[in-house]
Amino acid sequence: MGMDFSTLRTLISRYCVGEENWVDSRTIYIGHKEPPPGTEAFIQQRFPDNRIVSSKYTFWNFVPKNMFEQFRRVANFYFLIIFLVQLIIDTPTSPITSGLPLFFVITVTSIKQGYEDWLRHKADNSVNQCPVHVVQHGKVVRKQSRKLRVGDVVFMKENETFPCDLILLSTSRDDGTCFVTTASLDGESSHKTHYAVQDTKAYITEKEVDSIQATIECEQPQPDLYKFVGRINIYMDNEPVARPLGAENLLLRGATLKNTEHIYAVAIYTGMETKMALNYQSKTQKRSAVEKSMNAYLVVYLCILISKALINTLLKYVWQADSNRDEPWYNNRTDTERQRHIVIRAFTDFLAFMVLFNYIIPVSMYVTVEMQKFLGSYFIMWDDDMFDEELGERAVVNTSDLNEELGQVEYVFTDKTGTLTENNMEFIECCVDGHIYVADAICNGQVMPGATSMDMIDSSPGPGAREHEELFFRALCLCHTVQVKEEETVDGIKHGIHQGKSTSFYISSSPDEVALVEGMKRLGFTYLRLRDGHMEILNREDEIERFELLEVLTFDSVRRRMSVIVRSSTGELYLFCKGADSSIFPRVISGKVEEVRARVEHNAVEGLRTLCVAYRPLSPEQYTEVCHMLNGAKLSLHDRDKRLAEAYDAIEKDLILLGATAVEDRLQEKAADTIESLHKAGMKVWVLTGDKMETAAATCYASKLFHRNTQILELTTKRTEEQNLHDVLFDLSRTVLRQHGGMARDSFSGLSGDCTDFGLIIDGATLSAVMRPAQEDSNSGNYKEIFLEICRNCSAVLCCRMAPLQKAQIVKLIKASEEHPITLAIGDGANDVSMILEAHVGIGIMGKEGRQAVRNSDYAIPKFKHLKKILLVHGHYYYIRISELVQYFFYKNVCFIFPQFLYQFFCGFSQQPLFDTAYLTLYNISFTSLPILLYSLIEQHINVDILKKDPSLYRDIAKNSLLRWPIFIYWTLLGVYDAIVMFFGAYFLFDNTTFTSNGQLMTTNTQMMFGNWTFGTLVFTVLVFTVTFKLALDTHYWTWINHFVIWGSLVFFVVFSLLWGGIIRPFLNYQRMYYVFMQMLSSGPAWLSIILLITASLLPDVLKKVICRALWPTTTECIQTKRRCLASEPSTIFMLSQTSSRISF
Amino acid sequence: MMASSYTAKEEDGHITVSGPGALRSRKPENTAFKQQRLPAWQPILTAGTVLPAFFIIGLLFIPIGIGLFVTSNNIKEFEIDYTGVDASSPCYNCSQSFSWNSSRPCTCSIPFYLEQPYESNVYVYYGLSNFYQNHRRYVKSRDDSQLNGDPKSLMEPSKECEPYAFHENKPIAPCGAIANSMFNDTLELFYNDPNGTKVQILLNTTGIAWWTDKHVKFGNPGRNSPNLTAAFQGTTKPINWRRPVFDLDADEANNGFINEDFIVWMRTAALPTFRKLYRIINKKSGMVPTLPRGNYSLEVVYNYPVRSFEGRKRMILSTISWMGGKNPFLGIAYITVGSVCFFLGVVLLLIHHKCGNRNNNADISN
């Protein structure tokens, strides 16, 4: 809503003002003070107030708006139309039959939505009315949060949550910084430092703040939490000073002020324009494969419905051509009916047939599917196996729409760091000019105080190397963005590291940095803190060295390096740079490159994460030039990122290599086992990582993604430099295809996996070359296909050096390939969000890199190993359950409607319903709904343990196998067969055309006649029993709940029929069913025929099941049978599962 | 198409305000239900398990079917078509000269011969063919509350009865097409004694309708008032009827809406060819058969026109058994299903035997 308005407003202002500038940026007057005359004149823009409106309805518009919303859905609309048709024209069934279910669905939905909206109103109100302190005329005034306006100067105290997006003007801390946590925004609980505007940080009282005369120009609100560009113009002595504003000056709504007494800040985005509000809007809807099949079936059934109605209408008019049939003397039309035009009559008849057969698309199916998905998803959240003790987290379901998609996954795209690995970095070693230092006390997180010792592997270095060593350690101590968090802050006295206490620890957004800084601490150089723009280091001699921090060239995943520019106490200027080897080596001009490179490669093969460190001494002239470049880039409002990147590129050059570090990232528990299981389950696992090839490949070997006998195909820059891409691709595809042909033949003999399989390694640069759209060269257009062809034949693919967007590209590429496989992306960091959103199923891991992945995922699990259970067990179950649910629903409604269709041939196509209104209404609502719902919640065709133990079972349901057309047709034909058996069974019992037959009599005490309602009731009784028994035959897991529900719903049917036939008073006008059911039950032939017809209906299905199982068993069925055999003799597994279930019960 | 639109979730911004209770333990409860480990019976349909069931069904159904078939065959049934389509038929004249408002009823007599004596109670039916009592317009053309004796509905029949609700501005009682078209032929049976006398057989008019229909569902207006004529004052008879509703029978307990012929007619038949119970011939005391072997004649007062819609009228005499009237279908069906089951059982036994061996071999090879 808010989004719509703001875009609308943007559009309007674009056309009204006619000035491009206004659209892209906004101007804010701090404290609503006009700038001094003579400066640029701005047109005052209108901004919304700070009211947050997350609710959709008001008290007044709830009913109409909610109705509108609900009937906008096609299914609801369809049922509404049916209902209206029933109201308007004379139709066979009463409007209640479709009105009641529709009313029920609509009411339940609107109550649910109304309640949710009421909660939202409550939440909105509490947020909108919470008090905020605002500086007005030099005084702090309390205001309701919703009255806050853009330009207001806000006064915030510690632990308060920001009411809107603010620009920090000044803080109570001397250095103009404040700390915030963004736990409620992205889940990162670490304290982040934000900086006040340099020129205003001195204004620390409300009077002073009120005297600031400044305007802020910034971009219009956009949802990216980590991006902000703006400029502040401060008018001091009427001379404007322009300063850049970046994300470090911006305090976001929802974040909380920490460790800072108070701050002053100015509101820039309010209400629905805050980044938080923008972020919570619109996430694309994902749709499962099952849903697509369901929609296809629906179309088929809609066609069946329409053709049925058409056929009947046509036949009706053919049959009625004889006026004695149309209007025999005993059955005249009313005059008004007679006068109606034939076309109108035919159309009405068509509609009436539609109404009669409309149950074939049951409204209850949607409700049941929704309920199944919603309730079913609780089993994921409840799963004890997916609870992680260490994190104290359990699986989270963000959308229940994709439950069954978990059983259909063909491609798994996984991130490496934090997903396959722990993302728990340990400093292993560093290498300075080829000399290796190993920290001996290796433990992460907590460091024994003072336990610093150093182990020289090499002989002690010479004096020249000594200097490099010193620089190297200082570089690692300085070149980072780590913060020091003190546990306690008592009256400003900080108990920190320098007192030798371990109460403080390092916090950073990157665990590598923490590991490095801690490693340095163990090697004798302790980073203490950043104070007043100076970084303090405790060196080996326990002396504090101070370096002035001049610039930080922050890390980004494109550059893959970061730098700092510092000035030492002696006045020398240094640029320290650390980054991936590939981004450092090209920029190095001297240093022992070869030794370091050898060590880096060695470490990478070991699976360690390596970083290279380099430095560049800067002369004062160079530094001023650098400053100039950086400021120019920072001040620009447009393309700031691009210009910054250019500036960084220009600055980080001519480096001198110091050395390299190695950090280990251990594999997650059971990662290898999980990957192996996924492989066995027929999934292809791709690792997409930003890491370098060697490291990533080592991880892949460790995690059993690549086996020792895997033939590795490389598609990397190194290779494409030698040969051109075209040849490499064709080479690879030839290798793969040749081998693959052989493999197909081999696979009959041995399934153990001895035959070679392929693993592909591709890097980001080559990938982008492959993905590049077709050029004039005719061959290059096929690269994508060749690449896909190769990938398809590889069991594992490793993509390294990936940018976040490339990850999404790969997923998209596979998604769009011709088989349209179901993809799953799993990751833990912000860089995985794009692929999580792109894949069919996105899974977030509750890792260390914040909550973004979790927030954007469909499901979140604490650890990678839980993927096995969620896919192999939950996914498998959900798929089995929902496919049965869908097929069964269509089946039971074919059984339900087809007899009615047949009956039309015997009642002169008059749309006479076969069943009573109550039966028509309640068939789907109560007689047959609960058993299938329960089935779809708790069915287990195979035990959990077996599913986990034998991942190959997953292949049985691959490719949407239970919802393919042949199976759908089988179910439909079964429904038609059952319907024919039921209808004609009853028909022959009632029929009298032959000389001898007479089933209308009943015996025992009276000899009464049966009418048409008894006929319908007989068919209906057989119908309800047959479809329920059919489900019972399909149930493989009979708990007491199943027994209760299945037998209970049959008992309910009988009891209801007895009551419905036994009550006369309140429905005096509607007595067609009076005693019909009882009379039927008191007749012997009726009982006999019910038993006979049920048996005959179920016979073919049982037969098909048994024969298929005996002759062409699937893996699942083999396992089931085997388990049965084992059950007779004591098997350990079986006994275990038995006892465990007994205990838990 | 529809499902997708249905499952389209609210895409509005939920701005979650996390409450203070978020710190409670997130460990899931370890109950059998939540962990999906409820103890369960896990049956599997294999040839082995289904085999006995097939044989049992076969062995049960075949005897039942034979029993039903024999019983059905023992039932004696006699049917005679008296429509008068052929010129040779005695009722030909009546069927040709039919008019609604003829004052003198047309009668005809059809002789027939029963080859077997009918020992027990004999039931007399009339049967109609090609008569669509199950046509929707027809089925709903009645007013149940009027038939229950509701005085308000008596004077204001339901709209469903149109166009048989009012005649000459007077409400019709009973209203509707069903009542209007009530079967009104009179059937009488005579036994032609070998000694030449013609004996009328006593036909019982009561006990042919459902007890609940007669005593609960149907009721005369002013239930207890002795004067039916007064109770129906202000109403008019259905157009096709010859007598008003309060003049259907001399017996007060079988008159008006609770006349059993009327009640039987009001239960609309399921199919266009149907038969309805007309009379019962009770078994006489002693060893005398109810209907001895011999010549009979059926005397028909021919009132009911069926020629216009190519219908047929029949009279049926039948005895009944524990399983009702004559119906070989059920017996045949039971025998068929039973045999099929038995046969399939044998087939499955073969399959089971063969595959069981194969599976065992496969197990050994593994």
CSV table of N, CA and C in Angstrom, one decimal, chain B residues 182-261:
chain,number,residue,atom,x,y,z
B,182,MET,N,-52.4,-38.8,-10.2
B,182,MET,CA,-52.6,-40.1,-9.5
B,182,MET,C,-53.2,-41.1,-10.3
B,183,PHE,N,-52.7,-42.3,-10.2
B,183,PHE,CA,-53.2,-43.5,-11.0
B,183,PHE,C,-54.6,-43.8,-10.5
B,184,ASN,N,-55.5,-43.8,-11.5
B,184,ASN,CA,-56.9,-44.0,-11.1
B,184,ASN,C,-57.7,-45.1,-11.8
B,185,ASP,N,-56.9,-46.0,-12.4
B,185,ASP,CA,-57.6,-47.2,-12.9
B,185,ASP,C,-58.1,-48.0,-11.7
B,186,THR,N,-59.2,-48.7,-11.8
B,186,THR,CA,-59.6,-49.6,-10.8
B,186,THR,C,-59.4,-51.1,-11.3
B,187,LEU,N,-58.7,-51.8,-10.5
B,187,LEU,CA,-58.4,-53.2,-11.0
B,187,LEU,C,-59.2,-54.2,-10.0
B,188,GLU,N,-59.9,-55.1,-10.7
B,188,GLU,CA,-60.6,-56.1,-9.9
B,188,GLU,C,-60.2,-57.5,-10.4
B,189,LEU,N,-60.1,-58.4,-9.5
B,189,LEU,CA,-59.7,-59.8,-9.9
B,189,LEU,C,-60.9,-60.7,-9.7
B,190,PHE,N,-61.2,-61.6,-10.6
B,190,PHE,CA,-62.2,-62.6,-10.5
B,190,PHE,C,-61.7,-64.0,-10.8
B,191,TYR,N,-62.0,-64.9,-9.9
B,191,TYR,CA,-61.6,-66.3,-10.1
B,191,TYR,C,-62.8,-67.0,-10.8
B,192,ASN,N,-62.5,-67.6,-12.0
B,192,ASN,CA,-63.5,-68.3,-12.7
B,192,ASN,C,-63.5,-69.8,-12.2
B,193,ASP,N,-64.3,-70.1,-11.3
B,193,ASP,CA,-64.4,-71.4,-10.7
B,193,ASP,C,-64.7,-72.4,-11.8
B,194,PRO,N,-64.0,-73.6,-11.7
B,194,PRO,CA,-64.3,-74.6,-12.8
B,194,PRO,C,-65.8,-74.9,-12.9
B,195,ASN,N,-66.5,-74.7,-11.8
B,195,ASN,CA,-68.0,-75.0,-11.9
B,195,ASN,C,-68.7,-73.8,-12.5
B,196,GLY,N,-68.0,-72.8,-12.9
B,196,GLY,CA,-68.7,-71.8,-13.7
B,196,GLY,C,-69.0,-70.5,-13.0
B,197,THR,N,-68.9,-70.5,-11.7
B,197,THR,CA,-69.2,-69.3,-11.0
B,197,THR,C,-68.0,-68.3,-11.0
B,198,LYS,N,-68.3,-67.1,-11.0
B,198,LYS,CA,-67.2,-66.1,-11.0
B,198,LYS,C,-67.1,-65.5,-9.6
B,199,VAL,N,-66.0,-65.7,-9.0
B,199,VAL,CA,-65.8,-65.3,-7.6
B,199,VAL,C,-64.9,-64.1,-7.6
B,200,GLN,N,-65.4,-63.0,-7.0
B,200,GLN,CA,-64.5,-61.8,-6.8
B,200,GLN,C,-63.5,-62.1,-5.7
B,201,ILE,N,-62.2,-61.8,-6.0
B,201,ILE,CA,-61.2,-62.0,-5.0
B,201,ILE,C,-61.1,-60.8,-4.1
B,202,LEU,N,-61.0,-61.0,-2.8
B,202,LEU,CA,-61.0,-59.8,-1.9
B,202,LEU,C,-59.6,-59.2,-1.9
B,203,LEU,N,-59.6,-57.9,-2.3
B,203,LEU,CA,-58.3,-57.2,-2.3
B,203,LEU,C,-58.2,-56.2,-1.2
B,204,ASN,N,-57.1,-56.4,-0.4
B,204,ASN,CA,-57.0,-55.6,0.8
B,204,ASN,C,-56.4,-54.2,0.4
B,205,THR,N,-57.0,-53.1,0.8
B,205,THR,CA,-56.5,-51.8,0.4
B,205,THR,C,-55.6,-51.2,1.4
B,206,THR,N,-55.5,-51.8,2.6
B,206,THR,CA,-54.6,-51.1,3.6
B,206,THR,C,-53.4,-52.0,3.8
B,207,GLY,N,-52.4,-51.3,4.4
B,207,GLY,CA,-51.1,-52.0,4.7
B,207,GLY,C,-50.2,-51.9,3.5
B,208,ILE,N,-50.4,-51.0,2.6
B,208,ILE,CA,-49.6,-51.0,1.4
B,208,ILE,C,-48.6,-49.8,1.4
B,209,ALA,N,-48.8,-48.9,2.4
B,209,ALA,CA,-47.9,-47.7,2.4
B,209,ALA,C,-47.0,-47.9,3.6
B,210,TRP,N,-45.9,-47.0,3.7
B,210,TRP,CA,-45.0,-47.0,4.8
B,210,TRP,C,-45.8,-46.6,6.0
B,211,TRP,N,-45.6,-47.2,7.1
B,211,TRP,CA,-46.3,-46.9,8.3
B,211,TRP,C,-46.0,-45.4,8.7
B,212,THR,N,-44.8,-45.0,8.6
B,212,THR,CA,-44.4,-43.7,9.0
B,212,THR,C,-45.1,-42.6,8.1
B,213,ASP,N,-45.2,-43.0,6.8
B,213,ASP,CA,-45.9,-42.1,5.9
B,213,ASP,C,-47.3,-41.8,6.3
B,214,LYS,N,-48.0,-43.0,6.6
B,214,LYS,CA,-49.4,-42.9,6.8
B,214,LYS,C,-49.7,-42.2,8.2
B,215,HIS,N,-48.8,-42.4,9.1
B,215,HIS,CA,-49.1,-41.9,10.5
B,215,HIS,C,-48.4,-40.7,10.9
B,216,VAL,N,-47.3,-40.3,10.2
B,216,VAL,CA,-46.6,-39.1,10.6
B,216,VAL,C,-46.5,-38.1,9.5
B,217,LYS,N,-46.0,-38.6,8.3
B,217,LYS,CA,-45.7,-37.7,7.2
B,217,LYS,C,-47.0,-37.1,6.6
B,218,PHE,N,-48.0,-38.0,6.4
B,218,PHE,CA,-49.2,-37.5,5.8
B,218,PHE,C,-50.3,-37.3,6.9
B,219,GLY,N,-51.1,-36.3,6.8
B,219,GLY,CA,-52.1,-36.1,7.8
B,219,GLY,C,-53.2,-35.2,7.2
B,220,ASN,N,-54.4,-35.5,7.6
B,220,ASN,CA,-55.5,-34.7,7.1
B,220,ASN,C,-55.6,-33.4,7.9
B,221,PRO,N,-56.0,-32.3,7.3
B,221,PRO,CA,-56.2,-31.1,8.0
B,221,PRO,C,-57.2,-31.3,9.1
B,222,GLY,N,-57.0,-30.7,10.2
B,222,GLY,CA,-57.9,-30.9,11.4
B,222,GLY,C,-57.9,-32.3,11.7
B,223,ARG,N,-56.8,-32.9,12.1
B,223,ARG,CA,-56.5,-34.3,12.2
B,223,ARG,C,-57.7,-35.1,12.9
B,224,ASN,N,-58.1,-34.5,14.0
B,224,ASN,CA,-59.1,-35.3,14.7
B,224,ASN,C,-60.5,-35.0,14.4
B,225,SER,N,-60.8,-34.0,13.6
B,225,SER,CA,-62.2,-33.7,13.3
B,225,SER,C,-62.8,-34.8,12.5
B,226,PRO,N,-64.0,-35.2,12.8
B,226,PRO,CA,-64.6,-36.3,12.1
B,226,PRO,C,-65.1,-35.9,10.7
B,227,ASN,N,-65.3,-34.7,10.5
B,227,ASN,CA,-65.9,-34.3,9.2
B,227,ASN,C,-64.8,-33.8,8.2
B,228,LEU,N,-64.4,-34.7,7.3
B,228,LEU,CA,-63.4,-34.4,6.4
B,228,LEU,C,-63.8,-33.4,5.4
B,229,THR,N,-65.0,-33.4,5.0
B,229,THR,CA,-65.6,-32.5,4.0
B,229,THR,C,-65.4,-31.1,4.4
B,230,ALA,N,-65.7,-30.9,5.7
B,230,ALA,CA,-65.6,-29.5,6.3
B,230,ALA,C,-64.1,-29.1,6.3
B,231,ALA,N,-63.3,-30.1,6.6
B,231,ALA,CA,-61.8,-29.7,6.7
B,231,ALA,C,-61.3,-29.2,5.4
B,232,PHE,N,-61.8,-29.8,4.3
B,232,PHE,CA,-61.3,-29.4,3.0
B,232,PHE,C,-62.1,-28.3,2.4
B,233,GLN,N,-62.9,-27.7,3.1
B,233,GLN,CA,-63.8,-26.6,2.5
B,233,GLN,C,-62.9,-25.5,2.0
B,234,GLY,N,-63.3,-25.0,0.9
B,234,GLY,CA,-62.6,-23.9,0.3
B,234,GLY,C,-61.5,-24.3,-0.6
B,235,THR,N,-61.3,-25.6,-0.7
B,235,THR,CA,-60.3,-26.1,-1.7
B,235,THR,C,-61.0,-26.8,-2.8
B,236,THR,N,-60.3,-27.1,-3.9
B,236,THR,CA,-60.9,-27.8,-5.0
B,236,THR,C,-60.1,-29.0,-5.3
B,237,LYS,N,-60.7,-29.9,-6.0
B,237,LYS,CA,-60.0,-31.2,-6.3
B,237,LYS,C,-59.0,-30.9,-7.4
B,238,PRO,N,-58.0,-31.8,-7.5
B,238,PRO,CA,-57.0,-31.7,-8.6
B,238,PRO,C,-57.8,-31.8,-9.9
B,239,ILE,N,-57.3,-31.2,-11.0
B,239,ILE,CA,-58.0,-31.0,-12.2
B,239,ILE,C,-58.4,-32.4,-12.8
B,240,ASN,N,-57.4,-33.3,-12.8
B,240,ASN,CA,-57.7,-34.6,-13.4
B,240,ASN,C,-58.4,-35.6,-12.6
B,241,TRP,N,-58.7,-35.2,-11.4
B,241,TRP,CA,-59.4,-36.2,-10.5
B,241,TRP,C,-60.9,-36.2,-10.8
B,242,ARG,N,-61.4,-37.4,-10.5
B,242,ARG,CA,-62.9,-37.5,-10.7
B,242,ARG,C,-63.6,-37.2,-9.4
B,243,ARG,N,-63.0,-37.5,-8.3
B,243,ARG,CA,-63.6,-37.2,-7.0
B,243,ARG,C,-62.7,-36.3,-6.2
B,244,PRO,N,-63.3,-35.6,-5.3
B,244,PRO,CA,-62.4,-34.8,-4.4
B,244,PRO,C,-61.7,-35.7,-3.4
B,245,VAL,N,-60.6,-35.1,-2.8
B,245,VAL,CA,-59.7,-35.9,-1.9
B,245,VAL,C,-60.4,-36.5,-0.7
B,246,PHE,N,-61.5,-35.8,-0.3
B,246,PHE,CA,-62.2,-36.4,0.9
B,246,PHE,C,-63.2,-37.5,0.6
B,247,ASP,N,-63.1,-37.9,-0.7
B,247,ASP,CA,-64.1,-38.9,-1.1
B,247,ASP,C,-63.4,-40.1,-1.7
B,248,LEU,N,-62.1,-40.3,-1.3
B,248,LEU,CA,-61.3,-41.3,-1.9
B,248,LEU,C,-61.8,-42.7,-1.5
B,249,ASP,N,-62.1,-42.8,-0.2
B,249,ASP,CA,-62.5,-44.1,0.3
B,249,ASP,C,-63.6,-43.8,1.4
B,250,ALA,N,-64.4,-44.8,1.5
B,250,ALA,CA,-65.4,-44.7,2.5
B,250,ALA,C,-64.9,-44.8,3.9
B,251,ASP,N,-63.8,-45.6,4.1
B,251,ASP,CA,-63.2,-45.7,5.4
B,251,ASP,C,-62.5,-44.4,5.8
B,252,GLU,N,-62.9,-43.9,7.0
B,252,GLU,CA,-62.4,-42.7,7.4
B,252,GLU,C,-60.9,-42.7,7.6
B,253,ALA,N,-60.4,-43.9,8.1
B,253,ALA,CA,-58.9,-44.1,8.3
B,253,ALA,C,-58.1,-44.2,7.1
B,254,ASN,N,-58.8,-44.3,5.9
B,254,ASN,CA,-58.1,-44.4,4.7
B,254,ASN,C,-58.5,-43.4,3.7
B,255,ASN,N,-58.9,-42.2,4.2
B,255,ASN,CA,-59.5,-41.2,3.3
B,255,ASN,C,-58.7,-39.9,3.4
B,256,GLY,N,-58.9,-39.1,2.5
B,256,GLY,CA,-58.2,-37.8,2.4
B,256,GLY,C,-56.7,-38.0,2.1
B,257,PHE,N,-55.8,-37.3,2.8
B,257,PHE,CA,-54.4,-37.4,2.5
B,257,PHE,C,-53.8,-38.7,2.9
B,258,ILE,N,-54.5,-39.4,3.9
B,258,ILE,CA,-53.9,-40.6,4.4
B,258,ILE,C,-54.5,-41.8,3.6
B,259,ASN,N,-55.1,-41.6,2.5
B,259,ASN,CA,-55.4,-42.7,1.7
B,259,ASN,C,-54.2,-43.4,1.2
B,260,GLU,N,-54.1,-44.7,1.3
B,260,GLU,CA,-52.8,-45.4,1.1
B,260,GLU,C,-52.5,-45.4,-0.4
B,261,ASP,N,-53.5,-45.5,-1.3
B,261,ASP,CA,-53.2,-45.5,-2.7
B,261,ASP,C,-52.5,-44.2,-3.1
